[in-house]
Short mmCIF file of C-alpha atoms in Angstrom, two decimals:
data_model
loop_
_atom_site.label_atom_id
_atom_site.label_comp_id
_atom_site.label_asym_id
_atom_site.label_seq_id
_atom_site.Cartn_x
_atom_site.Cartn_y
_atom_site.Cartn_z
CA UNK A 1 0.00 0.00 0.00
CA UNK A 2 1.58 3.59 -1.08
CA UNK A 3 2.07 5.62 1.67
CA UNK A 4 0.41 9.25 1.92
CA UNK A 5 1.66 12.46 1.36
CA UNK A 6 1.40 12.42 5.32
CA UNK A 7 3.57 9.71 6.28
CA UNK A 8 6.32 10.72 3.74
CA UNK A 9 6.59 14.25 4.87
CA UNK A 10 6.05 13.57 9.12
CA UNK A 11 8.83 10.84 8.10
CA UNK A 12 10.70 13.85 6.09
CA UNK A 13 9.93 15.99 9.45
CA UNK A 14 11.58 13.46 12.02
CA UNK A 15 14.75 12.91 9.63
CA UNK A 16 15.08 16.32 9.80
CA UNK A 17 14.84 17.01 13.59
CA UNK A 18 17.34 13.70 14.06
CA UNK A 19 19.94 15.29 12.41
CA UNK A 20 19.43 18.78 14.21
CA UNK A 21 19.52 16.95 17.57
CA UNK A 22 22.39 15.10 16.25
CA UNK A 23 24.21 18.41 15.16
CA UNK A 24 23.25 20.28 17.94
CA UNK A 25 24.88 17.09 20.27
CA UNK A 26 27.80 17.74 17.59
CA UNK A 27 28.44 21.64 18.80
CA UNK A 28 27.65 21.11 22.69
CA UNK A 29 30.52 18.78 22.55
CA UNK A 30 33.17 20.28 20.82
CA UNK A 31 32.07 24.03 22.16
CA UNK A 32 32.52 22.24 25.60
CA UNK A 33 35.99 20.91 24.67
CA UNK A 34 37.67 23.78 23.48
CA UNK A 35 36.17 25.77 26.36
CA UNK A 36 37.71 23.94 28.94
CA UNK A 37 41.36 24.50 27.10
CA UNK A 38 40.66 27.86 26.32
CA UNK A 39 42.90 29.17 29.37
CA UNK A 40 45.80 27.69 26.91
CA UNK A 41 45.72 30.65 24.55
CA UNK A 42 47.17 33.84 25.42
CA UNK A 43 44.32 36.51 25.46
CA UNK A 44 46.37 38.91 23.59
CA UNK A 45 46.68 36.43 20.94
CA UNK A 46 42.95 35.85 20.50
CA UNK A 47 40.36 37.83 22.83
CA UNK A 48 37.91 35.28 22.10
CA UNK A 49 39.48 32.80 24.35
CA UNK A 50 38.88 34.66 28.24
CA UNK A 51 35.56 34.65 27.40
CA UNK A 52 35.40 30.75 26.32
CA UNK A 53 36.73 30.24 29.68
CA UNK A 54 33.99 32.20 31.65
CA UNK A 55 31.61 29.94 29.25
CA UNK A 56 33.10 26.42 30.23
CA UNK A 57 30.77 26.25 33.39
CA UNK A 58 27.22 27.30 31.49
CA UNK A 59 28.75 24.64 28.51
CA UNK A 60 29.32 21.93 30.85
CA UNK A 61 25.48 22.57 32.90
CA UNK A 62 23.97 22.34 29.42
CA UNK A 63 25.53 19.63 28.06
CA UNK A 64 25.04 17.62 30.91
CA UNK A 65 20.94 18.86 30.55
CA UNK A 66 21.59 18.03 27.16
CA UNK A 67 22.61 14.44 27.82
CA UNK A 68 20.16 13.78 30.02
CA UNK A 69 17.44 14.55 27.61
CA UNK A 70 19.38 12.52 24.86
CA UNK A 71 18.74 9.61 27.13
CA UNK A 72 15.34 10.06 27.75
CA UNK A 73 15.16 9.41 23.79
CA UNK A 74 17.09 6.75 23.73
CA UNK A 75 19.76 8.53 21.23
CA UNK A 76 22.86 6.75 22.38
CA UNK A 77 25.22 7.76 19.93
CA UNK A 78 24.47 11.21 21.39
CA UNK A 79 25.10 10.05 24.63
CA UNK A 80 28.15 8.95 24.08
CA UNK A 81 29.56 11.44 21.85
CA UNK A 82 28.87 13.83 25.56
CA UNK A 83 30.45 11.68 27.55
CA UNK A 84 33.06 11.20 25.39
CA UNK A 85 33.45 15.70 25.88
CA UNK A 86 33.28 15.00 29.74
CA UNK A 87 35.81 12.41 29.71
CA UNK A 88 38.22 15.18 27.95
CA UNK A 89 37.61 17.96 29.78
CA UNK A 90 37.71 15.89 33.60
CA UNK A 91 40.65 17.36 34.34
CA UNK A 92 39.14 21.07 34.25
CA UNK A 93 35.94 19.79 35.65
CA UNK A 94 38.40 18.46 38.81
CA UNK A 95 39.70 21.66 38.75
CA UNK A 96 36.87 23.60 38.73
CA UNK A 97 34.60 20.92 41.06
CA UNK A 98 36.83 18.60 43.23
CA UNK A 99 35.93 15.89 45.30
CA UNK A 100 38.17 15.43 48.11
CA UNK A 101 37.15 12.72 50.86
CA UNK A 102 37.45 12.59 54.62
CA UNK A 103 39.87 9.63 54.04
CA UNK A 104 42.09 12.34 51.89
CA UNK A 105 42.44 14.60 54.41
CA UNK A 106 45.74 15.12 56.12
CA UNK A 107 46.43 14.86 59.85
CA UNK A 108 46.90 17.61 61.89
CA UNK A 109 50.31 18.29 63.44
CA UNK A 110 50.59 17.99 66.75
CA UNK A 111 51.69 20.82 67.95
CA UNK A 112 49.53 23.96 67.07
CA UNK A 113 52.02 26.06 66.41
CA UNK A 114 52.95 24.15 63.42
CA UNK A 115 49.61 25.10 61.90
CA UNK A 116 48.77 28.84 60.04
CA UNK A 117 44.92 29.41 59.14
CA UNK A 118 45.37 32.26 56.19
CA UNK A 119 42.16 34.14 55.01
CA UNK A 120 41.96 36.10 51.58
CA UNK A 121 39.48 38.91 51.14
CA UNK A 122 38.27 41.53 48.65
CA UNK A 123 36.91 43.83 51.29
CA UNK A 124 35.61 46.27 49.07
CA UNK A 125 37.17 49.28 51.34
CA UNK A 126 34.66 47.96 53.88
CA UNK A 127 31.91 50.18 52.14
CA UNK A 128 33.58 53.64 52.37
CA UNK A 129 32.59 54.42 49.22
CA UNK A 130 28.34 53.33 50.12
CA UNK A 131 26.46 55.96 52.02
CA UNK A 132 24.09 53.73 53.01
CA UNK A 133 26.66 51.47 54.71
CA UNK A 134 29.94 53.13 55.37
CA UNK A 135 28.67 54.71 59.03
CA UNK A 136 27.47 50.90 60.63
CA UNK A 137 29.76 48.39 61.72
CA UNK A 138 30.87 46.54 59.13
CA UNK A 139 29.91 42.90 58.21
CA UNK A 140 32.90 42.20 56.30
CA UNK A 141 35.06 43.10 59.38
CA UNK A 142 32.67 40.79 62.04
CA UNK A 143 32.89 38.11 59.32
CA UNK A 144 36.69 38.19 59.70
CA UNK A 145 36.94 38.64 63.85
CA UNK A 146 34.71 36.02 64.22
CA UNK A 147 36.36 33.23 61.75
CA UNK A 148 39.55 34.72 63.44
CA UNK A 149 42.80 33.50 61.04
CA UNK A 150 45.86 34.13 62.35
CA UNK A 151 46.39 36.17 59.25
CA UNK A 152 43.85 38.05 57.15
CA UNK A 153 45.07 39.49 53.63
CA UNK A 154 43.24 41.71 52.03
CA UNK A 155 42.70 43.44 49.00
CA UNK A 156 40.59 46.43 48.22
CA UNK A 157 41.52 47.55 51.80
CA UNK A 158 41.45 51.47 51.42
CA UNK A 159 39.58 53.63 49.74
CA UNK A 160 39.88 57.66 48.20
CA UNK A 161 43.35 57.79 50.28
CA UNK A 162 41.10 56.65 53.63
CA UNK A 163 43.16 53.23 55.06
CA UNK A 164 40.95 51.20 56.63
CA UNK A 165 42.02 51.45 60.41
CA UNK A 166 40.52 55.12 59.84
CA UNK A 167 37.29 53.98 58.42
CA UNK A 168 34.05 55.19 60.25
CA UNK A 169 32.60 51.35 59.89
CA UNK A 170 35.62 50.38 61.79
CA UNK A 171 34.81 52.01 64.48
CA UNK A 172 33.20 49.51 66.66
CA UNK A 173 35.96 47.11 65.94
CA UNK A 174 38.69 48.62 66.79
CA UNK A 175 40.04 47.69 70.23
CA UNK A 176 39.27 44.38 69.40
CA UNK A 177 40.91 44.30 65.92
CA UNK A 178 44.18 45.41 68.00
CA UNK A 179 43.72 42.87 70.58
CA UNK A 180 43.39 40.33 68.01
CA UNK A 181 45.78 41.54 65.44
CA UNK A 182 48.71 43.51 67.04
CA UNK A 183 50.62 43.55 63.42
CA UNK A 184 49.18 45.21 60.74
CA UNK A 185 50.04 46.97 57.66
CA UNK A 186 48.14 49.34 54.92
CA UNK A 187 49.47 50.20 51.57
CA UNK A 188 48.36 52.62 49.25
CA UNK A 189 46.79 50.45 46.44
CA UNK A 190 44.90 48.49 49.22
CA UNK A 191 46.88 45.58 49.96
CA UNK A 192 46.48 45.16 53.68
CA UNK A 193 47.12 42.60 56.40
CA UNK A 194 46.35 41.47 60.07
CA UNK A 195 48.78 39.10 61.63
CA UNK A 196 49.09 37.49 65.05
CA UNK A 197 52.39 37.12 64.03
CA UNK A 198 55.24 39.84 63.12
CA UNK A 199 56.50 40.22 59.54
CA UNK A 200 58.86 42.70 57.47
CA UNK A 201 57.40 43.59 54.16
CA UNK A 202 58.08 44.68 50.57
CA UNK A 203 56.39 45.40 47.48
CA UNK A 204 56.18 43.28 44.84
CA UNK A 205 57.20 44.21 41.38
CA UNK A 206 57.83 47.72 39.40
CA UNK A 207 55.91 50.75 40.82
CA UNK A 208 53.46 51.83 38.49
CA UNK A 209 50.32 53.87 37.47
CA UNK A 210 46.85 51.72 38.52
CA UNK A 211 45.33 51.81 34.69
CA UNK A 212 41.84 50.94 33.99
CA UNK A 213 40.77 48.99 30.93
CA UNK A 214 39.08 52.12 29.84
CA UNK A 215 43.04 53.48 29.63
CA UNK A 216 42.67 56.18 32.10
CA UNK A 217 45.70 56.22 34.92
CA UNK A 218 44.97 57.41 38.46
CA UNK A 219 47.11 59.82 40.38
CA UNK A 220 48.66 57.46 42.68
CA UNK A 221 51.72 54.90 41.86
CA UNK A 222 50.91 51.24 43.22
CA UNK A 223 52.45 47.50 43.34
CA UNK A 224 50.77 44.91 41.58
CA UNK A 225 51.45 42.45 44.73
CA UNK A 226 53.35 43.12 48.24
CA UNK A 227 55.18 40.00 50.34
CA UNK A 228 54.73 39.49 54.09
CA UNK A 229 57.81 37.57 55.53
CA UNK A 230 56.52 36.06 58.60
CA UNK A 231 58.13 35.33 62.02
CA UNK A 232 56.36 32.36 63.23
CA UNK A 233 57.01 30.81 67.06
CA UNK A 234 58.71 28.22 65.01
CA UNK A 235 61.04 29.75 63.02
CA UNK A 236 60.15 28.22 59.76
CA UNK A 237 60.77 30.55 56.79
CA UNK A 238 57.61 31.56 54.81
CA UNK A 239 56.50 34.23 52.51
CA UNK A 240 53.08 35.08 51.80
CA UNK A 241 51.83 37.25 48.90
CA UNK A 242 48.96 39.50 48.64
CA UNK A 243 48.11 40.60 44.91
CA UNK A 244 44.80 41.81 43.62
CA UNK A 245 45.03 41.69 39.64
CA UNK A 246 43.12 43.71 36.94
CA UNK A 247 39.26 44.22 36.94
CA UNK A 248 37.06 43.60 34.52
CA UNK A 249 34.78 47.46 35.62
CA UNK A 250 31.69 45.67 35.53
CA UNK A 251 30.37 48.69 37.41
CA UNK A 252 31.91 51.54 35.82
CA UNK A 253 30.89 54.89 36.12
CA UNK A 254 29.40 53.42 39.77
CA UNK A 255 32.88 54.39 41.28
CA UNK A 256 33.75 58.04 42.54
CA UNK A 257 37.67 57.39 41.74
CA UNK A 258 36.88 56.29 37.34
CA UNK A 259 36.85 59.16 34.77
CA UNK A 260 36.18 58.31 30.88
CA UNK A 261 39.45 58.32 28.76
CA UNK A 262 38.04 59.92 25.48
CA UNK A 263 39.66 57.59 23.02
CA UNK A 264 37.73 54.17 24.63
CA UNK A 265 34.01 53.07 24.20
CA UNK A 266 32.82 52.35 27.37
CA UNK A 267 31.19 49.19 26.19
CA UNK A 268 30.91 46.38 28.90
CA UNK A 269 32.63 44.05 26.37
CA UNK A 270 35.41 46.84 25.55
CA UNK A 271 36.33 47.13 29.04
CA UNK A 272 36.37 43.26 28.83
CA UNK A 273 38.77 42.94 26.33
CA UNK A 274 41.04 45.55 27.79
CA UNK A 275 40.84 43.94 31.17
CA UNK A 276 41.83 40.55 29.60
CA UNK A 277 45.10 42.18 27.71
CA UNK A 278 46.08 44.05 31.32
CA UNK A 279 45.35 41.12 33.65
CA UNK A 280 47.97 39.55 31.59
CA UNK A 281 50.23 41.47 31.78
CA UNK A 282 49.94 41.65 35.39
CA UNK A 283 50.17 37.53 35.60
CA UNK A 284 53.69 37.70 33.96
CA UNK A 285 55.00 40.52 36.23
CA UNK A 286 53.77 38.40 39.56
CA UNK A 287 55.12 34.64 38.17
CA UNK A 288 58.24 36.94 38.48
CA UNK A 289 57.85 37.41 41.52
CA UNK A 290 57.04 34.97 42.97
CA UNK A 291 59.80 33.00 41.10
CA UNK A 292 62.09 35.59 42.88
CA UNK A 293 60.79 34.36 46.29
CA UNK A 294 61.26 31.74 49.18
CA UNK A 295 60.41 28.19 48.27
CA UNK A 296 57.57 28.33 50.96
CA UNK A 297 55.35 30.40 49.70
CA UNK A 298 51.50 31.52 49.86
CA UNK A 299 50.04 33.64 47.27
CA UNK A 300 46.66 35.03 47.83
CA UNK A 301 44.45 37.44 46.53
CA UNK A 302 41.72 38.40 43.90
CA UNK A 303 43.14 37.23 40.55
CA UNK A 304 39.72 38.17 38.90
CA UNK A 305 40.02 35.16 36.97
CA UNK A 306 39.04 31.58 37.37
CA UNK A 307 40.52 27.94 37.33
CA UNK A 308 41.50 26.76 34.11
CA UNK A 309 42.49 30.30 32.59
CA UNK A 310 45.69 31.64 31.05
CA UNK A 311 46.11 33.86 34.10
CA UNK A 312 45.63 30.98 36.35
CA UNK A 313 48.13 28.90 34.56
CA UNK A 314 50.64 31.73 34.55
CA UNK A 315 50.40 32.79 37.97
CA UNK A 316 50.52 28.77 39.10
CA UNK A 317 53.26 27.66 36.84
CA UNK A 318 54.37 24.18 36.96
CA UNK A 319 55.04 24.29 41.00
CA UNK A 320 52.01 26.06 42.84
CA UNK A 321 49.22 24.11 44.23
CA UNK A 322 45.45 25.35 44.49
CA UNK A 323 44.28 24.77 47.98
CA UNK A 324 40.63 24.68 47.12
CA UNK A 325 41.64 21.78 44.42
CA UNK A 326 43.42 19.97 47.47
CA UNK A 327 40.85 19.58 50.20
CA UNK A 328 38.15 21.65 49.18
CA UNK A 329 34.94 20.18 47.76
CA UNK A 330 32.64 20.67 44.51
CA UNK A 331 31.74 24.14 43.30
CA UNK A 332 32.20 27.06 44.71
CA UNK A 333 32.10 31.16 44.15
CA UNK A 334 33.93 33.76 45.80
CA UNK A 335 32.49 36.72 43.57
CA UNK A 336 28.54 37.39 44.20
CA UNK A 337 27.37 40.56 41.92
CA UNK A 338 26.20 40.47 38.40
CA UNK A 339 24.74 36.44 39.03
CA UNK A 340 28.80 35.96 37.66
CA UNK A 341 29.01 33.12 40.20
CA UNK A 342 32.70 32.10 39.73
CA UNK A 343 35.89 31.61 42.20
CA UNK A 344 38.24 34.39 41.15
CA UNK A 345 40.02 34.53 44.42
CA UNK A 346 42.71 31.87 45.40
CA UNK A 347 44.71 30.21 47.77
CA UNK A 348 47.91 28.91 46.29
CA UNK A 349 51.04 27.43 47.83
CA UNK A 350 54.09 25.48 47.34
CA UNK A 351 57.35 24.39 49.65
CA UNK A 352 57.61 22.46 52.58
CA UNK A 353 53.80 22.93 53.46
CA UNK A 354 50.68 20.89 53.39
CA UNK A 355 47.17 21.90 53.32
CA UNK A 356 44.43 20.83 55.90
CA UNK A 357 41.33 22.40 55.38
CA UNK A 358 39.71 25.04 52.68
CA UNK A 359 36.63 27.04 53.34
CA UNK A 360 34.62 29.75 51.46
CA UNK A 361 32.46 31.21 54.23
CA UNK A 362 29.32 32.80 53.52
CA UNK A 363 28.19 36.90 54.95
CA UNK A 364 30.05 40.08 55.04
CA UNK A 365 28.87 43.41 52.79
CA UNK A 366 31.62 42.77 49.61
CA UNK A 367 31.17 41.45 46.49
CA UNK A 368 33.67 39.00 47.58
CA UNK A 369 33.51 36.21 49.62
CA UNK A 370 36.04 35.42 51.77
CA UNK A 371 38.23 31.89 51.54
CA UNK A 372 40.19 30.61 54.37
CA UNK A 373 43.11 27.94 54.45
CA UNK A 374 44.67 26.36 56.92
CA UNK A 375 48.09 24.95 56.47
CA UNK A 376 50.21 22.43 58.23
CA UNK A 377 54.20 23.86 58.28
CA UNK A 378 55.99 21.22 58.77
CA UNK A 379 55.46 18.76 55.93
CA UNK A 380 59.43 18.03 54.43
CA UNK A 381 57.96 17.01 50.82
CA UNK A 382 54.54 17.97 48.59
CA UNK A 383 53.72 16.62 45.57
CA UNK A 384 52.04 18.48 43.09
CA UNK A 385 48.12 18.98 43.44
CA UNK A 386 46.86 20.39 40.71
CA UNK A 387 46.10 19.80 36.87
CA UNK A 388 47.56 22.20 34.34
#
């Protein structure tokens, strides 16, 4: 019996829609490949590339939505072509979501003075700069008191000139942030510390002008990164780094310090772009650094940049280890504006030292959320944690 106009074209119809699903499966899986090896290209070799890095994570949640659909149809040549697109990009999905067990963890030293808990913060000037905020006690600062680290870097820790000791949010905390923290230091592009410990410090790097990606240059000479040399009750040698890198200006205009350069668009994805080309810039001059320092090191800061990009893999190099990666578990964010849910502030480390525990904790009034380390000193070997 012939078959009807009908059957040949709904037959026509479903050919058709097979071989969209099956192209669609096609794109998923390679878009989700080179995505998650996108941090290999140099942004100023091909600006495309940041942004396939920031696109990995939205990739991977859709193909794995993808997949699942493919299986409710029974298309298992889909199926496995995705898993075949996990399977290469595991090692950036350990990177970005690792699974660390209790069984993993690392003993604690007995004696506590072999142990250093180390927080990293993007304060955001503790709300100077917010009307509506800068005369209450700050969050940001209770968050830290109350987690209480024996050392607290911070970025973004002044604000117009105003360090934050002078702050009018401080207030409140004061006796108690001296009590707690008899060592502290302020610098004049914001890196700032509290220590229970004493250290001698030194900038980082050549001074120079703090340049927007709009190309406008404030007033003030800064350092890319400063270095904290602690004395610790056990005389172990170690170095930590605070660094905060290039923004991306998501907010311009917002800030009371940013004035237009007239030869830029202010475009969100110009200011992008620009921010890519600086922040690499500033990875190169801090691996050069920090290849000029101790062997125990710990480099912390806001890197405005995930896991997995070039500026990651620069700053790391083939001998820092990602403390989140070591005992930390599944996804996490440290930046909370803009629903840009990504962890663009790290923990690294490398020498004699182990890691024992790796937090993100949740609260304060930044866009930033805090994460806090804490490291065992006395470990004579490490092997390195962390895929490239």
């Amino acid at each position: 019996m012939p078959r009807s106009t009908y059957d040949i074209n709904r037959r026509r119809k479903q050919k058709r829609l097979i071989r969209t699903f099956e192209i669609l499966t096609a794109v998923f899986a390679v878009l989700m490949v080179a995505c998650a090896y996108a941090g290999k290209i140099d942004p100023r070799s091909f600006v495309g590339a940041p942004f396939m890095v920031l696109a990995f994570t939205p990739m991977l949640f859709i193909s794995l939505l993808w997949m699942l659909f493919a299986l409710v149809k029974k298309r298992w040549i889909a199926v496995a072509t995705l898993v075949l697109a996990i399977l290469a990009s595991a090692p950036i999905i350990k990177l970005l979501v690792p699974y660390n067990t209790a069984e993993n963890t690392p003993p604690s030293p007995a004696d506590p003075s072999l142990m250093l808990k180390v927080m990293t913060y993007n304060v955001l000037a503790f709300n100077y700069n917010d009307h509506q905020l800068n005369s209450k006690p700050n969050e940001s600062m209770r968050l830290i008191l109350d987690a209480n680290p024996d050392v607290v870097l911070m970025q973004e820790g002044t604000a117009s000139g105003v360090d934050w000791e002078d702050m009018p949010s401080l207030a409140a905390y004061r006796q108690e942030i001296i009590s707690k923290y008899p060592y502290r230091y302020n610098s004049s592009e914001g890196l700032s510390i509290m220590s229970k410990y004493p250290f001698e410090t030194q900038p980082l790097g050549e001074a120079q002008q703090a340049r927007s990606p709009l190309g406008y240059n404030r007033n003030n000479i800064s350092y890319l990164a400063r270095a904290y040399d602690l004395q610790l009750p056990s005389g172990k040698q170690l170095r930590l780094v605070d660094f905060r890198l290039q923004s991306y200006h998501l907010s311009f205009g917002k800030s009371m310090n940013v004035r237009v350069s007239p030869d830029v668009k202010p475009s969100a994805l110009e200011r992008m772009r620009r921010s890519f080309e600086l922040r690499g810039d500033n990875a190169v001059a801090l691996r050069k650094a920090i290849d000029e320092s101790p062997a125990n090191v710990i480099v912390c800061g806001d890197m405005n940049d995930v896991p997995s990009s070039h500026v990651y893999r620069t700053i790391c190099g083939d001998d820092l280890n990602d403390a989140w990666c070591k005992v930390g578990n599944g996804y996490t964010y440290t930046y909370n504006e803009h629903n840009l849910f990504y962890r663009i502030d790290h923990i690294l480390y490398r020498g004699e030292l182990g890691v024992l525990s790796a937090e993100r904790l949740d609260g304060g009034s930044s866009d930033h959320y805090p994460l806090m380390a804490t490291f065992d000193l006395d470990v004579k070997t490490q092997k390195k944690q962390m895929t490239k």
